[in-house]
Coordinates of C-alpha atoms in Angstrom, one line a residue:
Chain G
M1 CA 0.0 0.0 0.0
V2 CA 1.3 3.5 -0.7
L3 CA 0.6 5.9 2.0
N4 CA 1.0 9.7 1.8
I5 CA 2.2 11.6 4.9
G6 CA 2.2 15.4 4.7
P7 CA 3.0 17.9 3.4
Q8 CA 0.8 19.4 6.2
H9 CA 1.2 17.1 9.1
P10 CA 2.3 17.9 12.7
S11 CA 4.9 15.1 12.9
T12 CA 6.8 16.1 9.8
H13 CA 8.1 19.3 11.5
G14 CA 7.3 21.5 8.6
V15 CA 6.2 21.0 5.0
L16 CA 7.6 17.6 4.2
R17 CA 5.9 14.9 2.3
L18 CA 6.7 11.3 2.7
K19 CA 5.6 8.7 0.2
V20 CA 5.6 5.5 2.3
V21 CA 5.2 2.0 0.8
T22 CA 3.9 -0.3 3.4
D23 CA 3.1 -4.0 3.6
G24 CA 0.5 -4.1 6.3
E25 CA 2.0 -2.0 8.9
I26 CA 5.6 -2.7 8.0
V27 CA 7.3 0.0 6.0
S28 CA 9.3 -1.2 3.0
D29 CA 10.2 2.1 1.3
I30 CA 10.1 5.8 2.0
T31 CA 10.5 8.6 -0.5
P32 CA 10.8 12.0 1.0
I33 CA 9.5 14.7 -1.3
I34 CA 11.0 18.1 -0.4
G35 CA 11.1 21.6 -1.8
Y36 CA 7.8 22.9 -0.6
L37 CA 9.7 25.7 1.2
H38 CA 12.2 26.3 -1.6
R39 CA 13.0 30.0 -2.0
C40 CA 16.3 29.6 -4.0
F41 CA 18.3 31.2 -1.2
E42 CA 21.4 30.8 -3.3
K43 CA 20.0 32.7 -6.2
H44 CA 18.9 35.5 -3.9
C45 CA 22.4 35.7 -2.5
E46 CA 23.9 36.3 -5.9
N47 CA 21.7 39.4 -6.2
S48 CA 22.3 40.8 -2.8
T49 CA 25.4 42.3 -1.2
Y50 CA 27.3 40.3 1.4
E51 CA 25.6 42.1 4.3
Q52 CA 22.2 41.4 2.8
V53 CA 22.9 37.7 2.8
I54 CA 22.8 37.5 6.6
P55 CA 19.0 37.9 7.1
Y56 CA 18.6 35.1 4.5
T57 CA 20.8 32.8 6.6
D58 CA 18.4 33.5 9.5
R59 CA 15.5 32.1 7.5
C60 CA 17.2 28.9 6.6
D61 CA 17.5 27.2 9.9
Y62 CA 15.0 29.4 11.8
I63 CA 15.3 27.4 15.0
A64 CA 19.0 28.2 15.3
S65 CA 19.4 31.5 13.5
M66 CA 22.4 32.6 15.6
N67 CA 24.4 29.6 14.6
N68 CA 23.6 30.2 10.9
N69 CA 24.7 33.8 11.2
F70 CA 27.8 32.5 13.0
G71 CA 28.7 30.0 10.2
Y72 CA 28.4 32.6 7.6
V73 CA 30.4 35.3 9.3
V74 CA 33.2 32.8 10.2
A75 CA 33.5 31.8 6.5
M76 CA 33.4 35.5 5.4
E77 CA 36.0 36.6 7.9
E78 CA 38.3 33.7 6.9
L79 CA 37.9 34.7 3.2
M80 CA 38.7 38.3 4.0
E81 CA 41.3 37.5 6.6
I82 CA 39.7 39.8 9.3
K83 CA 40.4 39.3 12.9
V84 CA 37.5 40.4 15.2
P85 CA 37.9 41.8 18.7
E86 CA 37.9 39.5 21.7
R87 CA 34.7 40.8 23.0
V88 CA 32.9 40.0 19.8
E89 CA 34.2 36.5 19.8
Y90 CA 32.9 35.9 23.3
I91 CA 29.5 37.5 22.5
R92 CA 29.2 35.2 19.5
V93 CA 30.0 32.1 21.4
I94 CA 27.6 33.0 24.2
M95 CA 24.8 33.6 21.6
A96 CA 25.6 30.5 19.7
E97 CA 25.5 28.3 22.8
L98 CA 22.3 29.8 24.1
N99 CA 20.8 29.2 20.7
R100 CA 22.0 25.6 20.7
I101 CA 20.2 25.0 24.0
A102 CA 17.1 26.7 22.7
S103 CA 17.3 24.6 19.5
H104 CA 17.8 21.3 21.4
L105 CA 14.9 22.2 23.8
L106 CA 12.6 22.5 20.8
A107 CA 14.0 19.3 19.3
L108 CA 13.5 17.3 22.5
G109 CA 10.1 18.8 23.3
T110 CA 8.6 18.2 19.9
Y111 CA 10.2 14.7 19.8
G112 CA 8.3 13.9 23.0
L113 CA 5.2 15.2 21.3
D114 CA 5.9 12.9 18.3
V115 CA 5.9 9.8 20.4
G116 CA 2.9 10.9 22.5
A117 CA 4.3 12.8 25.5
F118 CA 2.6 16.2 25.8
T119 CA 3.8 17.6 29.1
P120 CA 7.6 17.6 28.5
F121 CA 6.9 19.8 25.4
L122 CA 5.3 22.4 27.6
Y123 CA 8.2 22.3 30.2
M124 CA 10.8 22.7 27.5
F125 CA 9.0 25.5 25.7
R126 CA 8.7 27.3 29.0
D127 CA 12.4 27.2 29.4
R128 CA 13.2 28.0 25.8
E129 CA 11.1 31.1 26.3
R130 CA 13.6 32.4 28.7
I131 CA 16.4 32.2 26.1
L132 CA 14.3 33.9 23.6
D133 CA 13.7 36.7 26.2
I134 CA 17.5 37.0 26.5
F135 CA 17.8 37.4 22.7
E136 CA 15.0 39.9 22.6
L137 CA 16.8 41.9 25.3
T138 CA 19.9 41.9 23.1
C139 CA 18.8 42.5 19.6
G140 CA 15.0 43.0 19.7
A141 CA 14.1 39.9 17.8
R142 CA 12.9 36.6 19.1
L143 CA 13.4 34.3 16.2
L144 CA 15.3 35.9 13.3
Y145 CA 18.1 37.9 14.8
N146 CA 20.4 39.2 12.0
Y147 CA 22.7 39.7 14.9
M148 CA 26.1 38.7 13.8
W149 CA 27.7 40.8 11.2
V150 CA 30.9 40.4 9.3
G151 CA 33.5 41.9 11.6
G152 CA 31.3 42.4 14.6
V153 CA 27.8 42.1 15.9
S154 CA 24.8 44.5 15.4
H155 CA 24.4 45.6 19.0
D156 CA 26.5 45.6 22.0
L157 CA 25.2 43.6 25.0
P158 CA 22.6 45.4 27.1
V159 CA 23.2 46.5 30.7
G160 CA 22.9 43.5 33.0
F161 CA 23.2 40.9 30.3
V162 CA 25.8 38.8 32.1
E163 CA 23.7 38.6 35.3
T164 CA 20.7 37.7 33.3
V165 CA 22.4 34.8 31.6
Y166 CA 23.9 33.7 35.0
N167 CA 20.4 33.7 36.4
F168 CA 19.1 31.7 33.5
L169 CA 21.9 29.1 33.9
D170 CA 21.2 28.8 37.7
Y171 CA 17.6 28.2 36.8
F172 CA 18.2 25.9 33.9
E173 CA 20.8 23.5 35.1
P174 CA 18.6 21.7 37.6
K175 CA 15.8 21.5 35.0
V176 CA 17.8 19.1 32.9
Q177 CA 17.4 16.5 35.7
E178 CA 13.7 17.2 35.5
Y179 CA 13.6 16.5 31.8
N180 CA 15.4 13.2 32.4
D181 CA 12.9 12.2 35.1
I182 CA 9.8 13.0 33.1
L183 CA 10.9 12.0 29.6
T184 CA 14.4 10.5 29.0
F185 CA 14.2 7.6 31.4
N186 CA 10.4 7.2 31.2
K187 CA 9.7 3.6 30.5
I188 CA 7.1 4.2 27.8
F189 CA 9.5 6.6 26.1
I190 CA 12.3 4.1 26.2
E191 CA 10.0 1.4 24.8
R192 CA 9.2 3.7 21.8
T193 CA 12.7 4.8 21.0
A194 CA 15.3 2.3 22.2
D195 CA 16.6 -0.1 19.5
V196 CA 14.5 1.7 16.9
G197 CA 16.1 3.2 13.8
V198 CA 19.6 2.1 14.5
L199 CA 22.1 4.2 12.5
L200 CA 25.5 2.5 12.1
P201 CA 28.5 4.8 12.2
E202 CA 29.8 3.9 8.7
V203 CA 26.3 4.4 7.2
A204 CA 26.0 7.7 8.9
I205 CA 29.4 8.9 7.5
S206 CA 28.6 7.8 4.0
F207 CA 25.2 9.6 4.1
G208 CA 27.0 12.7 5.4
V209 CA 25.0 12.7 8.7
S210 CA 26.6 15.0 11.2
G211 CA 26.2 16.7 14.5
P212 CA 24.2 15.0 17.3
N213 CA 22.9 12.4 14.9
L214 CA 26.4 11.2 14.1
R215 CA 27.5 11.4 17.7
G216 CA 24.5 9.4 18.6
S217 CA 26.1 6.6 16.6
G218 CA 29.2 6.7 18.7
V219 CA 31.4 8.8 16.4
K220 CA 33.3 11.4 18.4
W221 CA 33.2 14.3 15.9
D222 CA 32.5 17.8 16.8
I223 CA 33.8 20.7 14.7
R224 CA 34.1 22.9 17.8
K225 CA 36.7 20.4 19.0
D226 CA 38.2 18.9 15.9
E227 CA 38.4 21.9 13.6
P228 CA 38.1 24.7 16.1
Y229 CA 36.8 28.0 14.8
S230 CA 36.3 31.3 16.6
I231 CA 37.6 30.8 20.2
Y232 CA 36.3 27.4 21.0
E233 CA 39.7 25.9 21.7
R234 CA 39.8 28.0 24.9
F235 CA 36.9 26.2 26.5
D236 CA 36.8 23.0 28.4
F237 CA 33.9 20.8 27.4
D238 CA 33.2 17.2 26.5
V239 CA 31.8 15.8 23.3
P240 CA 29.0 13.4 24.4
V241 CA 28.5 10.3 22.2
G242 CA 25.8 7.6 22.1
Q243 CA 26.6 4.5 24.1
G244 CA 23.5 2.4 23.8
L245 CA 22.6 2.9 27.4
V246 CA 19.2 1.5 27.1
G247 CA 19.3 -0.2 23.7
T248 CA 21.6 -0.4 20.7
M249 CA 24.2 2.3 20.0
G250 CA 22.9 4.7 17.4
D251 CA 19.2 4.2 18.1
C252 CA 16.6 7.0 18.4
W253 CA 17.1 7.1 22.2
D254 CA 20.8 7.7 21.8
R255 CA 20.3 10.6 19.4
F256 CA 17.9 12.0 21.9
Y257 CA 20.1 11.6 24.9
V258 CA 23.2 13.1 23.1
R259 CA 21.1 16.3 22.8
V260 CA 20.3 16.3 26.5
L261 CA 24.0 15.9 27.4
E262 CA 25.0 18.6 24.9
M263 CA 22.8 21.1 26.6
I264 CA 24.8 20.5 29.8
E265 CA 28.1 20.9 27.8
S266 CA 26.7 24.2 26.4
T267 CA 26.0 25.5 29.9
K268 CA 29.7 24.7 30.8
I269 CA 30.9 26.7 27.8
L270 CA 28.5 29.5 28.7
R271 CA 29.8 29.7 32.3
Q272 CA 33.4 29.9 31.1
A273 CA 32.6 32.5 28.5
L274 CA 30.7 34.7 30.9
K275 CA 33.6 34.5 33.3
D276 CA 36.2 35.6 30.7
I277 CA 34.4 38.0 28.5
P278 CA 36.1 41.4 28.4
A279 CA 34.0 44.0 30.3
N280 CA 33.9 46.5 27.5
G281 CA 35.2 47.2 24.0
D282 CA 34.0 48.3 20.6
V283 CA 31.8 45.6 18.9
H284 CA 32.0 47.3 15.5
Q285 CA 35.8 47.7 15.4
A286 CA 36.7 45.4 12.6
L287 CA 33.6 46.2 10.6
P288 CA 34.4 47.3 7.1
K289 CA 32.2 50.0 5.5
K290 CA 31.7 48.1 2.3
I291 CA 32.4 44.4 2.1
R292 CA 34.5 43.5 -1.0
P293 CA 36.3 40.2 -0.3
P294 CA 39.4 39.4 -2.4
K295 CA 38.9 37.1 -5.4
G296 CA 38.8 33.5 -4.3
S297 CA 36.7 30.8 -2.8
I298 CA 36.3 29.2 0.6
Y299 CA 34.5 26.2 2.1
R300 CA 34.1 26.6 5.9
R301 CA 32.0 24.6 8.2
T302 CA 30.8 25.2 11.7
E303 CA 28.9 23.2 14.2
S304 CA 25.3 24.2 14.2
P305 CA 22.8 22.4 16.6
R306 CA 22.0 20.1 13.6
G307 CA 25.6 19.3 12.6
D308 CA 28.1 20.5 10.0
L309 CA 26.9 23.7 8.5
G310 CA 29.1 24.6 5.6
Y311 CA 29.2 27.6 3.4
Y312 CA 31.0 27.6 0.1
I313 CA 31.5 31.2 -1.0
I314 CA 33.0 32.3 -4.3
S315 CA 34.0 35.9 -4.5
D316 CA 34.9 37.8 -7.7
G317 CA 35.9 40.9 -5.9
S318 CA 32.5 42.7 -6.3
P319 CA 30.2 43.5 -3.4
Q320 CA 28.0 40.6 -4.2
P321 CA 28.9 36.9 -3.9
Y322 CA 29.5 35.2 -7.2
R323 CA 28.2 32.0 -5.8
L324 CA 27.1 31.0 -2.4
K325 CA 26.3 27.4 -1.5
M326 CA 25.0 26.3 1.8
R327 CA 25.6 22.7 2.9
S328 CA 22.8 22.1 5.3
P329 CA 23.1 19.4 7.9
A330 CA 19.3 18.7 8.0
F331 CA 19.4 17.9 4.2
T332 CA 21.9 15.1 4.7
A333 CA 20.1 13.9 7.9
L334 CA 16.8 13.5 6.0
S335 CA 18.5 11.5 3.2
V336 CA 19.2 8.7 5.6
L337 CA 15.6 8.3 6.7
N338 CA 14.7 5.7 4.1
E339 CA 17.8 3.6 5.0
I340 CA 17.2 3.4 8.7
S341 CA 13.4 3.1 8.9
R342 CA 12.8 0.3 6.4
G343 CA 11.4 -2.7 8.1
W344 CA 9.9 -0.8 11.0
M345 CA 6.3 -0.1 11.8
L346 CA 4.7 3.0 10.5
S347 CA 4.6 4.6 13.9
D348 CA 8.3 4.0 14.2
V349 CA 8.9 6.1 11.1
I350 CA 7.6 9.1 13.0
A351 CA 9.9 8.3 15.9
V352 CA 12.9 8.0 13.5
L353 CA 12.0 11.2 11.7
G354 CA 11.7 13.2 14.9
S355 CA 15.0 11.9 16.3
L356 CA 16.8 13.2 13.2
D357 CA 15.7 16.8 14.2
I358 CA 15.2 18.2 10.8
V359 CA 14.2 21.8 9.9
L360 CA 12.6 22.2 6.6
G361 CA 13.7 25.8 6.1
E362 CA 17.2 24.5 5.9
I363 CA 16.5 21.5 3.8
D364 CA 14.7 23.4 1.1
R365 CA 16.5 26.7 1.4
Chain R
M1 CA 49.4 68.8 26.9
T2 CA 50.1 68.1 23.2
D3 CA 53.4 66.5 24.2
N4 CA 51.5 64.3 26.6
Q5 CA 49.0 63.5 23.9
E6 CA 51.7 62.6 21.4
Q7 CA 53.4 60.4 23.9
L8 CA 50.2 58.6 24.7
I9 CA 49.6 58.0 21.0
Q10 CA 53.1 56.7 20.5
E11 CA 52.9 54.3 23.4
A12 CA 49.5 53.0 22.3
V13 CA 50.7 52.5 18.7
E14 CA 53.7 50.6 19.8
K15 CA 51.5 48.3 22.0
A16 CA 49.1 47.8 19.1
L17 CA 51.9 46.9 16.7
Q18 CA 52.7 44.1 19.1
G19 CA 49.1 42.9 18.8
D20 CA 47.4 44.6 21.8
M21 CA 44.6 46.6 20.1
D22 CA 43.1 47.4 23.5
A23 CA 45.7 50.0 24.2
V24 CA 44.4 52.1 21.3
N25 CA 40.7 51.3 22.0
N26 CA 41.0 52.2 25.7
I27 CA 42.0 55.8 25.0
E28 CA 39.3 57.9 26.6
D29 CA 39.4 61.0 24.4
R30 CA 37.8 60.4 21.0
V31 CA 40.0 62.7 19.0
T32 CA 43.1 61.2 20.5
R33 CA 41.8 57.7 19.8
S34 CA 41.2 58.4 16.1
K35 CA 44.6 60.1 15.9
A36 CA 46.2 57.0 17.4
K37 CA 44.3 54.8 14.9
A38 CA 45.6 56.9 12.0
A39 CA 49.1 56.7 13.3
L40 CA 48.8 53.0 13.7
V41 CA 47.7 52.6 10.0
K42 CA 50.7 54.6 8.9
A43 CA 53.1 52.7 11.1
K44 CA 51.7 49.4 9.8
R45 CA 52.0 50.5 6.2
E46 CA 55.7 51.5 6.7
A47 CA 56.4 48.3 8.5
A48 CA 54.9 46.3 5.7
K49 CA 57.0 48.3 3.2
T50 CA 60.2 47.7 5.0
S51 CA 59.5 44.1 5.8
A52 CA 58.3 43.1 2.4
E53 CA 61.4 44.2 0.5
P54 CA 64.0 42.3 2.5
S55 CA 61.8 39.3 2.9
S56 CA 61.5 38.8 -0.8
E57 CA 65.3 39.0 -1.0
D58 CA 65.6 36.5 1.8
K59 CA 63.4 34.1 -0.1
S60 CA 65.3 34.3 -3.3
E61 CA 68.5 33.8 -1.4
E62 CA 67.1 30.9 0.5
S63 CA 65.9 29.2 -2.7
A64 CA 69.2 29.9 -4.4
T65 CA 71.3 28.4 -1.6
E66 CA 69.2 25.5 -0.5
S67 CA 67.0 25.0 -3.6
K68 CA 64.5 23.2 -1.3
P69 CA 61.0 23.0 -2.7
A70 CA 58.2 24.5 -0.6
P71 CA 56.3 21.8 1.4
L72 CA 53.4 20.4 -0.6
S73 CA 49.9 21.2 0.5
L74 CA 47.6 18.2 1.1
N75 CA 45.8 18.9 -2.2
Q76 CA 49.1 18.8 -4.1
K77 CA 50.1 15.5 -2.4
I78 CA 46.7 13.9 -3.2
A79 CA 47.0 15.3 -6.7
G80 CA 50.3 13.5 -7.0
I81 CA 48.8 10.2 -5.8
I82 CA 46.0 10.5 -8.3
A83 CA 48.3 11.4 -11.1
S84 CA 50.5 8.3 -10.5
Q85 CA 47.5 6.0 -10.2
F86 CA 45.4 7.4 -13.0
P87 CA 47.8 9.1 -15.5
G88 CA 46.2 11.9 -17.5
T89 CA 43.4 12.7 -15.1
V90 CA 44.9 15.5 -13.1
D91 CA 45.0 18.8 -14.9
E92 CA 48.2 20.0 -13.2
E93 CA 48.2 23.5 -14.8
S94 CA 45.0 24.6 -13.3
S95 CA 45.4 22.7 -10.0
S96 CA 46.6 24.7 -7.0
E97 CA 47.4 24.5 -3.4
T98 CA 43.8 24.6 -2.5
H99 CA 42.2 22.4 -5.1
I100 CA 42.7 19.5 -7.6
Q101 CA 41.4 20.0 -11.1
L102 CA 40.4 16.7 -12.7
Q103 CA 39.3 15.5 -16.1
P104 CA 35.8 14.0 -15.9
A105 CA 36.5 10.7 -17.7
K106 CA 37.8 8.6 -14.8
W107 CA 36.2 10.4 -12.0
F108 CA 34.2 7.4 -10.7
D109 CA 37.3 5.2 -10.5
V110 CA 39.3 8.1 -8.8
A111 CA 36.5 8.6 -6.3
Q112 CA 36.5 5.0 -5.4
Y113 CA 40.2 5.0 -5.0
L114 CA 40.1 8.1 -2.9
R115 CA 37.6 6.5 -0.6
D116 CA 39.4 3.2 -0.1
D117 CA 43.1 3.9 -0.4
P118 CA 44.6 3.8 3.1
A119 CA 46.6 7.0 2.6
C120 CA 43.5 8.9 1.5
L121 CA 40.4 7.3 3.1
F122 CA 38.0 10.1 2.2
D123 CA 35.0 8.5 3.7
S124 CA 32.8 11.5 3.7
L125 CA 31.6 13.7 0.9
Q126 CA 31.0 17.0 2.5
C127 CA 29.6 19.2 -0.1
V128 CA 28.9 19.3 -3.9
T129 CA 28.8 22.8 -5.4
G130 CA 27.8 23.5 -8.9
V131 CA 29.4 26.7 -10.3
D132 CA 28.6 28.6 -13.5
L133 CA 32.0 30.0 -14.6
G134 CA 30.3 32.7 -16.7
E135 CA 27.8 33.0 -19.5
E136 CA 30.5 32.5 -22.1
S137 CA 32.4 29.7 -20.3
E138 CA 31.8 26.3 -18.9
L139 CA 30.1 24.8 -15.8
E140 CA 32.1 23.3 -13.0
V141 CA 31.3 20.9 -10.1
R142 CA 33.3 21.2 -6.9
Y143 CA 33.5 18.3 -4.4
N144 CA 34.7 18.8 -0.9
L145 CA 36.0 15.6 0.6
H146 CA 36.9 14.9 4.2
S147 CA 38.4 11.9 5.9
M148 CA 37.2 11.0 9.4
T149 CA 40.2 8.8 10.0
H150 CA 43.0 11.1 8.9
R151 CA 41.1 14.3 9.6
H152 CA 42.1 15.9 6.4
A153 CA 40.2 17.5 3.5
V154 CA 40.6 18.2 -0.2
E155 CA 38.7 19.9 -2.9
I156 CA 38.2 18.4 -6.3
R157 CA 37.0 20.4 -9.3
I158 CA 35.7 19.0 -12.6
E159 CA 34.8 21.2 -15.5
C160 CA 32.1 20.2 -18.0
A161 CA 30.8 21.7 -21.3
R162 CA 27.9 24.1 -21.1
N163 CA 26.0 22.7 -24.0
N164 CA 26.2 19.1 -22.9
P165 CA 27.3 19.0 -19.3
K166 CA 28.1 15.4 -18.2
V167 CA 30.0 14.2 -15.2
P168 CA 30.3 10.6 -13.9
S169 CA 28.1 10.0 -10.9
V170 CA 29.6 9.1 -7.6
E171 CA 26.3 8.3 -6.0
T172 CA 27.3 4.7 -5.4
V173 CA 30.6 5.7 -3.8
W174 CA 29.2 8.0 -1.2
H175 CA 25.5 7.6 -0.4
I176 CA 24.9 11.3 0.1
G177 CA 26.2 11.8 -3.5
D178 CA 22.7 10.8 -4.5
W179 CA 20.9 13.9 -3.1
F180 CA 23.8 16.3 -3.6
E181 CA 24.0 15.4 -7.3
R182 CA 20.2 15.6 -7.7
E183 CA 20.4 19.1 -6.2
T184 CA 23.2 20.1 -8.6
Y185 CA 21.3 18.7 -11.5
D186 CA 18.2 20.6 -10.4
M187 CA 20.0 23.9 -10.3
F188 CA 22.5 23.6 -13.1
G189 CA 21.2 20.9 -15.4
I190 CA 24.5 18.9 -15.1
E191 CA 23.9 15.3 -15.9
F192 CA 25.5 12.8 -13.6
E193 CA 26.1 9.7 -15.7
G194 CA 25.2 6.5 -14.0
H195 CA 23.0 8.1 -11.4
R196 CA 20.1 5.7 -10.9
D197 CA 17.5 8.3 -9.9
L198 CA 18.4 11.6 -11.4
R199 CA 15.3 13.8 -10.9
R200 CA 14.7 17.3 -9.7
I201 CA 14.8 17.5 -5.9
L202 CA 13.9 21.0 -4.7
L203 CA 12.0 22.3 -7.7
P204 CA 8.8 20.7 -9.2
D205 CA 9.5 18.0 -11.9
D206 CA 8.0 20.2 -14.6
W207 CA 9.9 23.3 -13.9
E208 CA 11.7 24.8 -16.9
G209 CA 15.4 25.9 -17.0
W210 CA 18.3 25.7 -14.6
P211 CA 17.9 28.5 -12.0
L212 CA 21.5 28.9 -10.8
R213 CA 23.0 29.3 -14.3
K214 CA 24.0 32.9 -14.9
D215 CA 21.9 33.0 -18.2
Y216 CA 18.8 31.7 -16.5
E217 CA 15.6 33.4 -17.5
V218 CA 12.6 32.7 -15.3
Q219 CA 9.5 31.3 -16.9
E220 CA 6.6 33.7 -17.2
T221 CA 4.0 31.5 -15.7
Y222 CA 3.8 28.1 -14.0
H223 CA 0.5 26.3 -14.2
G224 CA -1.2 29.7 -14.7
I225 CA 0.6 31.3 -11.7
V226 CA 2.7 34.3 -12.5
V227 CA 6.3 33.7 -11.5
P228 CA 7.8 36.8 -9.8
K229 CA 11.1 38.0 -11.2
V230 CA 14.2 38.1 -9.1
K231 CA 15.0 41.7 -8.3
E232 CA 18.4 42.7 -9.5
G233 CA 20.7 45.5 -8.6
W234 CA 20.0 46.0 -4.9
E235 CA 22.0 48.7 -3.4

């Protein structure tokens, strides 16, 4: 039987259509049909200046806009060989890690929703709200920030920012235990997710799966550690990997639990960054008036909450990019769906899809 | 007062030349600070002038006495390996330190070799980028490969004709090649020979033209819907 899921369906996390071939309730083939949100971001970039690209990157992965901004400006600064002031580096890391926590909270909450747990979703959205408040305090926007600019950030930190984030961390850290109690180690949740959709490490690498999904399969690979960018080499943090604690290594539960552990690592980075951030300094210092990178091309990737976010930028010396390609981690993650959910029940497909944490804005671009 | 100011500027500039920009940025008075910045730029320019000349002499001397070739970049090393295994595939003239230019003919075999050879082990295909080199010239596909074992990366570039763009598919070498190649086909119309399921991926199947080519003209209507034109010349 051919079953159509989506494009409008709550469990597809956006406008994704799945053509599922089933035999009874057992799935034998899945064809994801994407492109419903395609805006040809890359064509738009060719007709915008380098500064105007940044708001477009916000709208790709709209759950983690800060990290998308971050990836782009890191690539641009490497292409132009700019060094940004210390304070800017710290501000960027703080924003990126806050956004990582917010993004993981959304991923975990909606994943609970996918497999039938409603309450954790509300808990996590309650706490994500606090991070969005911090962002609103900083740059006025709650979802699409346009905050990181080439050579700096758009606004300096507001008065009392550091205390606000400390307060948030003091509030948030004990909450992780609460999530674990209510969802992670809940027996029903484990029944639904353990041993389901096992992703083997070599399959994951061949499919270009990255980030928490790859680490869930036991591969210790994090660009923040292995190809450090910005100032990440200064911070002391671990890279959690899946161990098959309640099932097989690389199952849905492992991918879920890696995200929980990563939030704790992010709070560690945040505490170190808040301690060391220079008290004042100009945040526009290295900002050029008109961005005209030298001729050349660059491929740079950074660690977004979904994995390796790469930008391939080709410059011909004009104020507009000649070609800009975004390598989105969710695109590669979705491509593995068919491989790991064949042979499972239809309801497990939803569990597998949720565990991959896709964002359609980034897949379709 | 002015002596004091000049001294302050001089000290700050000296510190800044040693890499401590804070010395300049922490100057309270705005006028003094901007003067210090100007002085810094001047000092840097002079330093670059004086250092550039002797260093170029140094280099020529060095190469004359030792005649030691510069250390090869990873791309050059891998290019050497490919050239010895598959003669005639590497276009050495247009390869550089940062990329390897290949002929399309044996790309599939080269890709397999790059994935499996113990010295290369490029087990992950990071990114496939289609590039239009200009309305008058050819198309190009760029592959960014990465090895999880050796933790190294190379970039491969393959040119193909604009009228009949064909590149061998590496979809069976790396699984993700499937979707990446479909995306490149979708945007540039490059045909990946041997791809088992080469369809459009982001655009609808009956869309006309290849959007990311520089000479692309958007169709007027699609199923009776007016297609908005891309605005050009933003300032």
